[in-house]
mmCIF file with all atom_site columns, C-alpha atoms in Angstrom:
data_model
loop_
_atom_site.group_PDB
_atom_site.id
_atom_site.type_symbol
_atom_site.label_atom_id
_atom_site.label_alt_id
_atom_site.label_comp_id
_atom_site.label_asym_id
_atom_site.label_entity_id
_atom_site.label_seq_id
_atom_site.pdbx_PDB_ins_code
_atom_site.Cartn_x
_atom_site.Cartn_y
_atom_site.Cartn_z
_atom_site.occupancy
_atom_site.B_iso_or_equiv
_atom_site.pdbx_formal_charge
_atom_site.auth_seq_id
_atom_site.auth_comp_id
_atom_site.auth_asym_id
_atom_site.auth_atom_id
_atom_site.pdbx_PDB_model_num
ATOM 1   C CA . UNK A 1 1   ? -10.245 -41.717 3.824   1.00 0.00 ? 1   UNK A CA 1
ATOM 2   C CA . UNK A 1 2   ? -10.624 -39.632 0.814   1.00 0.00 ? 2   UNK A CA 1
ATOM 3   C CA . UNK A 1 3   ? -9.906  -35.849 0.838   1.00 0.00 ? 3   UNK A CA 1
ATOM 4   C CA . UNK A 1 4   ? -10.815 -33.714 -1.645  1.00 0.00 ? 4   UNK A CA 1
ATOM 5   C CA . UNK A 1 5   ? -6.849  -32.858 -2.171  1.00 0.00 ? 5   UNK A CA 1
ATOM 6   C CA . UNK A 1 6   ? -6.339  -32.843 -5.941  1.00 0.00 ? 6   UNK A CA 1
ATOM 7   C CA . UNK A 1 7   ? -3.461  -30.912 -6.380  1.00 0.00 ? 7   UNK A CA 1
ATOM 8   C CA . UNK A 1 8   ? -0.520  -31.774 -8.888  1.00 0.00 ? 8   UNK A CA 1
ATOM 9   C CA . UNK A 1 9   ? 2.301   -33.086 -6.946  1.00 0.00 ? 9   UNK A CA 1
ATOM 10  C CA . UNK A 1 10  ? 1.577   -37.010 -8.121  1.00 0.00 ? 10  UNK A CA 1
ATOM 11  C CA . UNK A 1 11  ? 2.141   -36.244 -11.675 1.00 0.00 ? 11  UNK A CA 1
ATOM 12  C CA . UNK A 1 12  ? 4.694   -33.792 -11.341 1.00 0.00 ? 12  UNK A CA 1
ATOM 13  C CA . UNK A 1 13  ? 6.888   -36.548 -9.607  1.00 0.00 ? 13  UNK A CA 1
ATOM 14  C CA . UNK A 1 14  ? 5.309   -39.673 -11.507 1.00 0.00 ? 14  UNK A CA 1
ATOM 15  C CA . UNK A 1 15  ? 7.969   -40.711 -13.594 1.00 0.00 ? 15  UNK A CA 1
ATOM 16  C CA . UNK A 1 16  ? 10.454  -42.505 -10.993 1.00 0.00 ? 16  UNK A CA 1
ATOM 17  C CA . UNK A 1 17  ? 7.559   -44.536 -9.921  1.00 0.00 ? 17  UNK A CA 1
ATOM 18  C CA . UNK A 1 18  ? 6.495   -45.147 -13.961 1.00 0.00 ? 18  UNK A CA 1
ATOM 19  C CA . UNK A 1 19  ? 10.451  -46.102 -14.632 1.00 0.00 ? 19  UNK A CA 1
ATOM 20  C CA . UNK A 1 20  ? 10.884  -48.288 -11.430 1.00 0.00 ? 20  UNK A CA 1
ATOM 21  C CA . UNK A 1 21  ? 7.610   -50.514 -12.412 1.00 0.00 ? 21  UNK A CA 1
ATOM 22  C CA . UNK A 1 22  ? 8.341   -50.928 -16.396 1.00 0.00 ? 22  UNK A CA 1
ATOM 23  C CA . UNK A 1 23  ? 8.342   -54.604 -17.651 1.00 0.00 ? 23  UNK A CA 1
ATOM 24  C CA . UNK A 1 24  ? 8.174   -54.010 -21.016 1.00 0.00 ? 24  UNK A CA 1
ATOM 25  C CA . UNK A 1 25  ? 5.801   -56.824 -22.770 1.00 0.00 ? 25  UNK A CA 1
ATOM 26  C CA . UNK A 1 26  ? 7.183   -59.583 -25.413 1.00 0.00 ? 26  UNK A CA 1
ATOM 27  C CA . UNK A 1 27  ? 5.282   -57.997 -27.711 1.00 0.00 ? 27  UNK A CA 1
ATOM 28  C CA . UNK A 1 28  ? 4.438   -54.421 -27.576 1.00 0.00 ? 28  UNK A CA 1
ATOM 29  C CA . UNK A 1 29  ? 2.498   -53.744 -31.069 1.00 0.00 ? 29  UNK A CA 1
ATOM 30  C CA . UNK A 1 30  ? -1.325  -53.239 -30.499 1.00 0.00 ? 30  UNK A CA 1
ATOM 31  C CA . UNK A 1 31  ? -2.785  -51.888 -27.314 1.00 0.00 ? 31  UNK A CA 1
ATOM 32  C CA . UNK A 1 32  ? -1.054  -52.723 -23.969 1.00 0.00 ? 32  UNK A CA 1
ATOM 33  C CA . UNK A 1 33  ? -2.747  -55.526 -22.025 1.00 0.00 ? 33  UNK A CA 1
ATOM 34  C CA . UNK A 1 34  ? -4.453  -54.477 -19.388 1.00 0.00 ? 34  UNK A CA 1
ATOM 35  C CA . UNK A 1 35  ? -2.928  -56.993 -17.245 1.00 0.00 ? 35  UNK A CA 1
ATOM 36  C CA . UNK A 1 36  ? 0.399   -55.354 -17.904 1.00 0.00 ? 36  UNK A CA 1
ATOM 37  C CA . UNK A 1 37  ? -0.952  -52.022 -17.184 1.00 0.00 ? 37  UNK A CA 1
ATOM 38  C CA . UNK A 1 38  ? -3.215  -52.726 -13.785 1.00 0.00 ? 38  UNK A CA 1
ATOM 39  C CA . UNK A 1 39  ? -0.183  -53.214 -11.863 1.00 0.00 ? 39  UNK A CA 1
ATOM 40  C CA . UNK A 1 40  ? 1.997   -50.536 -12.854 1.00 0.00 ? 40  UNK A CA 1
ATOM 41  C CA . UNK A 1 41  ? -1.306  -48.136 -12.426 1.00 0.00 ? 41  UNK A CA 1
ATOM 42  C CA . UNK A 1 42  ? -1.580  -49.415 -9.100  1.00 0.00 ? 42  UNK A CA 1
ATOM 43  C CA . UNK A 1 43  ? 1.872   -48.223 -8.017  1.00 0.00 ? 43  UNK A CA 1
ATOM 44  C CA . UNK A 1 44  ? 1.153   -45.025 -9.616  1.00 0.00 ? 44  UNK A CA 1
ATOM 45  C CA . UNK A 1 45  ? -1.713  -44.736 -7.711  1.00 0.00 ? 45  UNK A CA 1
ATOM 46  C CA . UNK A 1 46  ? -0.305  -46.178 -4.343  1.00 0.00 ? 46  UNK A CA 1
ATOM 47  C CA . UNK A 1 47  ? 2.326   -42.956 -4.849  1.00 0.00 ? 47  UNK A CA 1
ATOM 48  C CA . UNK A 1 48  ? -0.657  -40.701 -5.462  1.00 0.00 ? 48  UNK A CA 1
ATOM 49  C CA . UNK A 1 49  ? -2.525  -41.643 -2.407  1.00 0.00 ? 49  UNK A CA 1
ATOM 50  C CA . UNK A 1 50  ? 0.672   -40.196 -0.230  1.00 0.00 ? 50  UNK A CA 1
ATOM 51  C CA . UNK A 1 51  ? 0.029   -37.014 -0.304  1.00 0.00 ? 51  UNK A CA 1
ATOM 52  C CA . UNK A 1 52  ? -3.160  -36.550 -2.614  1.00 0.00 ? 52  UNK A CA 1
ATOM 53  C CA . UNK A 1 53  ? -5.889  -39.447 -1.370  1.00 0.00 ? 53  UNK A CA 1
ATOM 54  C CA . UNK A 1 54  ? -8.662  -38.308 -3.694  1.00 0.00 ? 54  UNK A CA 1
ATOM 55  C CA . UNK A 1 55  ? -10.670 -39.739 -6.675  1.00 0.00 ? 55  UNK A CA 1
ATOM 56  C CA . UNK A 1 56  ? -9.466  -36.804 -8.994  1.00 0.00 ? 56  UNK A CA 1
ATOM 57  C CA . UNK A 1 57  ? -5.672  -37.177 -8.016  1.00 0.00 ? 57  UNK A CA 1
ATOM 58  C CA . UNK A 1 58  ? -5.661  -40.507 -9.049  1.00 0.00 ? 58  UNK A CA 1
ATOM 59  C CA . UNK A 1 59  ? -7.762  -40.585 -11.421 1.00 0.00 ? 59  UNK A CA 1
ATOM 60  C CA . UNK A 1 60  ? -5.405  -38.261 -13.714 1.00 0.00 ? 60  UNK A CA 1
ATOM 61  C CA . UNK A 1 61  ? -2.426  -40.168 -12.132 1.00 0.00 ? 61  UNK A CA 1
ATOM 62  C CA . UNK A 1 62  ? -3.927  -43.757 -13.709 1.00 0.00 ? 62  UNK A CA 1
ATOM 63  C CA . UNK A 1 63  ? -4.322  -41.049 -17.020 1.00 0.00 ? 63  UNK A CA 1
ATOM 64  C CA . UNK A 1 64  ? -0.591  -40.082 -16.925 1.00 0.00 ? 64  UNK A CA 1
ATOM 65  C CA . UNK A 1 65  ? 0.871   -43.226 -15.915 1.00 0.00 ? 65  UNK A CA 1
ATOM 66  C CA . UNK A 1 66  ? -0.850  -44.877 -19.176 1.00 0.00 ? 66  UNK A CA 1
ATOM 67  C CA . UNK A 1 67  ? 0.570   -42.148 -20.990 1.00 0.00 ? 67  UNK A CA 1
ATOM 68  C CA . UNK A 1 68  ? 4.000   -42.308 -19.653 1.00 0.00 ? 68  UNK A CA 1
ATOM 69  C CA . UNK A 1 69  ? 3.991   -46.139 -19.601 1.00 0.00 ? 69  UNK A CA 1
ATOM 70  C CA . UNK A 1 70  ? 2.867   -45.769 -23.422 1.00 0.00 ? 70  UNK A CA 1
ATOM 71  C CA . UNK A 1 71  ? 5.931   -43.247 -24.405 1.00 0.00 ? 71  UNK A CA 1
ATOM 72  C CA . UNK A 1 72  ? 8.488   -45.476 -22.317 1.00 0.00 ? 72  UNK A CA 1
ATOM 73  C CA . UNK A 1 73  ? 7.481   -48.574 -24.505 1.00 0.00 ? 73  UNK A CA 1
ATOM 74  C CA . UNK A 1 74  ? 8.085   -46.128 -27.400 1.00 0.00 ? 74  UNK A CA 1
ATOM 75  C CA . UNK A 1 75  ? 4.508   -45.961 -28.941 1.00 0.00 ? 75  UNK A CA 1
ATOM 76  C CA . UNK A 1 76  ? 4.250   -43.218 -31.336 1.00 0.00 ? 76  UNK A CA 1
ATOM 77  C CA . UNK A 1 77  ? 2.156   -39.829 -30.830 1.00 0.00 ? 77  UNK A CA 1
ATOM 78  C CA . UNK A 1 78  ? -1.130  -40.537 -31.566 1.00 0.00 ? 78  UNK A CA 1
ATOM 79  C CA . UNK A 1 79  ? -0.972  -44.201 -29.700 1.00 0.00 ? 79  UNK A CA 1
ATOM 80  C CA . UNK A 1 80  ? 0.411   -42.523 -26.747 1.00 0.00 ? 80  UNK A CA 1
ATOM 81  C CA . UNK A 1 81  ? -2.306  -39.579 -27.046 1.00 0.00 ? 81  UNK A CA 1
ATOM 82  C CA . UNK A 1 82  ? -5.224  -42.240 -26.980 1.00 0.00 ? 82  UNK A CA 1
ATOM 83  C CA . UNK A 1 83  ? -3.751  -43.506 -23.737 1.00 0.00 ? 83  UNK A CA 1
ATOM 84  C CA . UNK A 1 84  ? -4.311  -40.087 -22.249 1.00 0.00 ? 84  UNK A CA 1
ATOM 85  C CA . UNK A 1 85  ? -7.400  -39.573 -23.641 1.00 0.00 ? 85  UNK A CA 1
ATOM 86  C CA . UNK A 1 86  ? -9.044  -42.314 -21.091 1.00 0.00 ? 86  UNK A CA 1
ATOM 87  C CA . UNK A 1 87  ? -6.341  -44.532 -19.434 1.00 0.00 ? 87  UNK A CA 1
ATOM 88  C CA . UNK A 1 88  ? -6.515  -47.504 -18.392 1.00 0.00 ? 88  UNK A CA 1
ATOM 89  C CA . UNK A 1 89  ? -10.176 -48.296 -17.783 1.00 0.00 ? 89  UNK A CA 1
ATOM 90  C CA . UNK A 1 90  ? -10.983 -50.464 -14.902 1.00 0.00 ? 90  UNK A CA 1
ATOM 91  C CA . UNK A 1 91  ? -14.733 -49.852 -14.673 1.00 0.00 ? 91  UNK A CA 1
ATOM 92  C CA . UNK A 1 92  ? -14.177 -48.360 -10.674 1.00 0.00 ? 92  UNK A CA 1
ATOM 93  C CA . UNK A 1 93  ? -17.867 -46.412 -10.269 1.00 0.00 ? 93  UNK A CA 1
ATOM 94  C CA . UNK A 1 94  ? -15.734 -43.335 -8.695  1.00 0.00 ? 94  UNK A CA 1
ATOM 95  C CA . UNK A 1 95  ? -13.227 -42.837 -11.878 1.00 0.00 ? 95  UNK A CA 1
ATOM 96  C CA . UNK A 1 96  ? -16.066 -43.312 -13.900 1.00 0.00 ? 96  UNK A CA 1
ATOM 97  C CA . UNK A 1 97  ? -18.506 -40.670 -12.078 1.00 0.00 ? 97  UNK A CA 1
ATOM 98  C CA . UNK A 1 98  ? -15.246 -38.379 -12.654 1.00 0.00 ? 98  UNK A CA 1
ATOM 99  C CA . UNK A 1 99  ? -14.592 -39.436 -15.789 1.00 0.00 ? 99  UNK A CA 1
ATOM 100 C CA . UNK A 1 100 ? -17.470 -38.362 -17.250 1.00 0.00 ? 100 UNK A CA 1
ATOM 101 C CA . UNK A 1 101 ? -18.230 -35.440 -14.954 1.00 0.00 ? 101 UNK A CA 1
ATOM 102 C CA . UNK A 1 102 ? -14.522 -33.883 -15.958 1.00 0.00 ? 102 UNK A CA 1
ATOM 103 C CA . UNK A 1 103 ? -13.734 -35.022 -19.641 1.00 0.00 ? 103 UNK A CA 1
ATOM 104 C CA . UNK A 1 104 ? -13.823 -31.679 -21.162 1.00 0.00 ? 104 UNK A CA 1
ATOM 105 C CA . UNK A 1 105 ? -11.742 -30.288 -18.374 1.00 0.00 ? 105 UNK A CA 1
ATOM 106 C CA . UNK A 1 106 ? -9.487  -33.427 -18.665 1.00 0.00 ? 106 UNK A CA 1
ATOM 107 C CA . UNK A 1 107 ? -9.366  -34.025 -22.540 1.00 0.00 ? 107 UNK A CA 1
ATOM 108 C CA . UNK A 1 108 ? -10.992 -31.668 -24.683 1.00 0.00 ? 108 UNK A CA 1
ATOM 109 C CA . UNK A 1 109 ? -8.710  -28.825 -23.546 1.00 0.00 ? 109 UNK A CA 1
ATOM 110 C CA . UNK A 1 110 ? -6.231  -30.271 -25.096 1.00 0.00 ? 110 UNK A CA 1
ATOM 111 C CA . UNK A 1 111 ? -6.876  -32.675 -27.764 1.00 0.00 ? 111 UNK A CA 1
ATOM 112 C CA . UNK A 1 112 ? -7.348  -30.024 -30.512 1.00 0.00 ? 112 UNK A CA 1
ATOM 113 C CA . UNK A 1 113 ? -4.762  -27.991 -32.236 1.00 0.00 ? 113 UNK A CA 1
ATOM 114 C CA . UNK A 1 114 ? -4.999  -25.094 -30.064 1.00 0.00 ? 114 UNK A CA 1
ATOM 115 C CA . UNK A 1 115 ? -3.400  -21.632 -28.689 1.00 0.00 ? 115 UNK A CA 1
ATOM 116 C CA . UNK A 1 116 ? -3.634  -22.899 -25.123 1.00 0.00 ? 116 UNK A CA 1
ATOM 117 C CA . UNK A 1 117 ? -5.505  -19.583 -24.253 1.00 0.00 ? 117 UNK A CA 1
ATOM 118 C CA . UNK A 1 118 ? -8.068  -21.870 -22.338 1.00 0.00 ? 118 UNK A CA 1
ATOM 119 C CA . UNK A 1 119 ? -5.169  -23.086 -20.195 1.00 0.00 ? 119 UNK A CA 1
ATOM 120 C CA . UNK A 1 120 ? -3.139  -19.353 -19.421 1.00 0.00 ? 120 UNK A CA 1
ATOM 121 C CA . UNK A 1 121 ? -2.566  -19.015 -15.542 1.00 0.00 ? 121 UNK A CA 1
ATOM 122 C CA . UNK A 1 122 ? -3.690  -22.084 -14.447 1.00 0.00 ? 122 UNK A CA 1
ATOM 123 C CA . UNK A 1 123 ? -1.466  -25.690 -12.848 1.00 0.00 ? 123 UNK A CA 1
ATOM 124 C CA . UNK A 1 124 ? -2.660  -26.314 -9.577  1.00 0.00 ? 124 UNK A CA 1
ATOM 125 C CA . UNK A 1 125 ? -5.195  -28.443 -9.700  1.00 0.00 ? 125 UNK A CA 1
ATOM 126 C CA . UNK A 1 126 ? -4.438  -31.722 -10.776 1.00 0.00 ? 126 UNK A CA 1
ATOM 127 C CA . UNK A 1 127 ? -6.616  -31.584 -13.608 1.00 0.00 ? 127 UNK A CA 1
ATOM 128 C CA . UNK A 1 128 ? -5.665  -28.386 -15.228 1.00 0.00 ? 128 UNK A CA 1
ATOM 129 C CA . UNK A 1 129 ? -1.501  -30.033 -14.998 1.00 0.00 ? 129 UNK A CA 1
ATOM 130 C CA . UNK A 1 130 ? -2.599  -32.454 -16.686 1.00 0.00 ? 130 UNK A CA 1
ATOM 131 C CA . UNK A 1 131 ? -3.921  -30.609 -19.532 1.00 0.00 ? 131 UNK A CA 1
ATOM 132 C CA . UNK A 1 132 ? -1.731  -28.347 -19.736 1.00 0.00 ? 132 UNK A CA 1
ATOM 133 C CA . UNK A 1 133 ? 1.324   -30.923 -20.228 1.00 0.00 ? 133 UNK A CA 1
ATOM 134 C CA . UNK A 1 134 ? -0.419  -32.936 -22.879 1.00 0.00 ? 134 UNK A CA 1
ATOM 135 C CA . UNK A 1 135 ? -1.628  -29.507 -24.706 1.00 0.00 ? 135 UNK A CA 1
ATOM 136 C CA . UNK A 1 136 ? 1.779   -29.220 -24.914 1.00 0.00 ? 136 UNK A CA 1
ATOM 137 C CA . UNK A 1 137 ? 2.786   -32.598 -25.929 1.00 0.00 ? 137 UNK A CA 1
ATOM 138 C CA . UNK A 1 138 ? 0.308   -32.423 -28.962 1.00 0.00 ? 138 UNK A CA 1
ATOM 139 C CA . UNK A 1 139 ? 0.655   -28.965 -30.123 1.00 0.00 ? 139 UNK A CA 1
ATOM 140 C CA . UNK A 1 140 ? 4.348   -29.145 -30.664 1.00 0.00 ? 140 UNK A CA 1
ATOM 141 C CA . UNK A 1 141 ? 6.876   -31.333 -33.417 1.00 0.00 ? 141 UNK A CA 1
ATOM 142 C CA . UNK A 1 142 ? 9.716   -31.088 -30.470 1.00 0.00 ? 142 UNK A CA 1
ATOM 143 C CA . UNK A 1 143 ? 10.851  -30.757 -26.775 1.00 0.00 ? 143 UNK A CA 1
ATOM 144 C CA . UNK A 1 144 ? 12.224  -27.512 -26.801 1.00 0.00 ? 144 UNK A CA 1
ATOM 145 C CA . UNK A 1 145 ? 9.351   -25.569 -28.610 1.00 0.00 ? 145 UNK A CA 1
ATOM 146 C CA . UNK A 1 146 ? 6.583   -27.662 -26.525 1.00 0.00 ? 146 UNK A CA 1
ATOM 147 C CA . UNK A 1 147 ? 8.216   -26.478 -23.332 1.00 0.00 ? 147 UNK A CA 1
ATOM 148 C CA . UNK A 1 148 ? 8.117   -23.170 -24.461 1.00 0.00 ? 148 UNK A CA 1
ATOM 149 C CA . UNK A 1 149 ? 4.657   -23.117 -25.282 1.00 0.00 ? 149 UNK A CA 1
ATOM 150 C CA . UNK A 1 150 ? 3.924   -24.261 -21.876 1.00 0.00 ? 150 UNK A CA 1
ATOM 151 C CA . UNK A 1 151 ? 6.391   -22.056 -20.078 1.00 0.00 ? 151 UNK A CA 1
ATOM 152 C CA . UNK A 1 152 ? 4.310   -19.227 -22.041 1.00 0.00 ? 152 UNK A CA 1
ATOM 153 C CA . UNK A 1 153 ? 0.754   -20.314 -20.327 1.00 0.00 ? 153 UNK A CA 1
ATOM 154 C CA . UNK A 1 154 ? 1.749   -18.674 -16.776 1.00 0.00 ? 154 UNK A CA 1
ATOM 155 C CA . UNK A 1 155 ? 0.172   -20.294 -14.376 1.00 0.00 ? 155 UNK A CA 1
ATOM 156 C CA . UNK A 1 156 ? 2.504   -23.095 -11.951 1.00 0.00 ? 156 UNK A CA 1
ATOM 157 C CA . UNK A 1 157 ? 5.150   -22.754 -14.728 1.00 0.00 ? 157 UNK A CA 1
ATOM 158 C CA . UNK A 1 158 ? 7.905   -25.347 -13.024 1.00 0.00 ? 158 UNK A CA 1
ATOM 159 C CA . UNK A 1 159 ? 5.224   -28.237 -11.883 1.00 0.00 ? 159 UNK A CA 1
ATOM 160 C CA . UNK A 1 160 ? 3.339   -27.742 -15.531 1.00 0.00 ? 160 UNK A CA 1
ATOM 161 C CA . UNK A 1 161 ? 6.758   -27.850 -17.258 1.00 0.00 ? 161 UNK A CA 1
ATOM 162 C CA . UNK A 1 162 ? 7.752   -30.835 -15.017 1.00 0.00 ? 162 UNK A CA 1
ATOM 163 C CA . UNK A 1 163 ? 4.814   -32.600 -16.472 1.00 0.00 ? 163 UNK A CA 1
ATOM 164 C CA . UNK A 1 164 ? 5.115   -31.879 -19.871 1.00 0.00 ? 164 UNK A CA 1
ATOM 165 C CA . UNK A 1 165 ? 9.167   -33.002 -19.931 1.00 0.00 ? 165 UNK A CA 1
ATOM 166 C CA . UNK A 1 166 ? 8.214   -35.992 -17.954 1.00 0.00 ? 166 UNK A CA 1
ATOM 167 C CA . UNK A 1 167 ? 6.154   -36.793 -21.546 1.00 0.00 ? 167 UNK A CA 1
#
């Protein structure tokens, strides 16, 4: 059954799982097919639902697998950034009741340039890790000086910087 644990564990570890399941299309200009993403989501999901069985845990884990799946295949920035702004969408009522319910807390954190002050001290919740490791993503020009910015925010410091490297 669903819980309502939604903490950030499935993200922090999601890139094995992302890495393991990676087929990379013929063709991999233009949006990914859904049919190439569905399955790799699913196994992203299935890893979620070990620890964290709830609709928010997995539905930022289908958000960062897109997103992971997206850098992997080498999109650039802003191609990968539309994958985390909604994933890939499956029309499932639940991730859609959360989806709209949560989309400032889970995109409009982050999207804009930014000093992250809206994000100091937090990383638990699944929700908050996610934004904080894609605020970093698009509010730096390299690794080293988006860790730092992250690093800076307080908060769960080694899961939120786990997240933003796996990007």
């Amino acid at each position: 059954p669903k819980t309502e644990s939604a903490g950030n564990a499935p993200i922090m570890r999601l890139a094995p799982v992302i890495i393991a399941n990676t087929f990379p299309p013929k063709d991999n200009k233009g949006r990914i097919p859904d049919k190439d993403l569905w399955p790799l989501v699913d196994m992203a999901v299935l890893s979620c639902r070990e620890t964290h069985n709830s609709v928010a845990a997995e539905c930022v884990t289908d958000l960062f697998a897109t997103t992971l799946y997206s850098a992997i295949l080498g999109y650039k920035k802003s191609d990968i950034i539309s994958y985390a702004e909604r994933g890939s969408y499956r029309g499932i009522e639940e991730y859609d009741r959360f989806w709209v319910e949560n989309v400032d807390q889970l995109v409009n954190r982050w999207r804009n340039k930014n000093d992250g002050e809206n994000l100091k001290d937090l990383g638990g919740y699944i929700v908050d890790a996610f934004a904080i490791g894609m605020w970093g993503f698009v509010n730096s020009d390299s690794f080293e000086d988006g860790m730092k910015k992250v690093l800076r925010l307080g908060g769960d410091v080694d899961t939120n910087g786990a997240i933003y490297g796996q990007i």
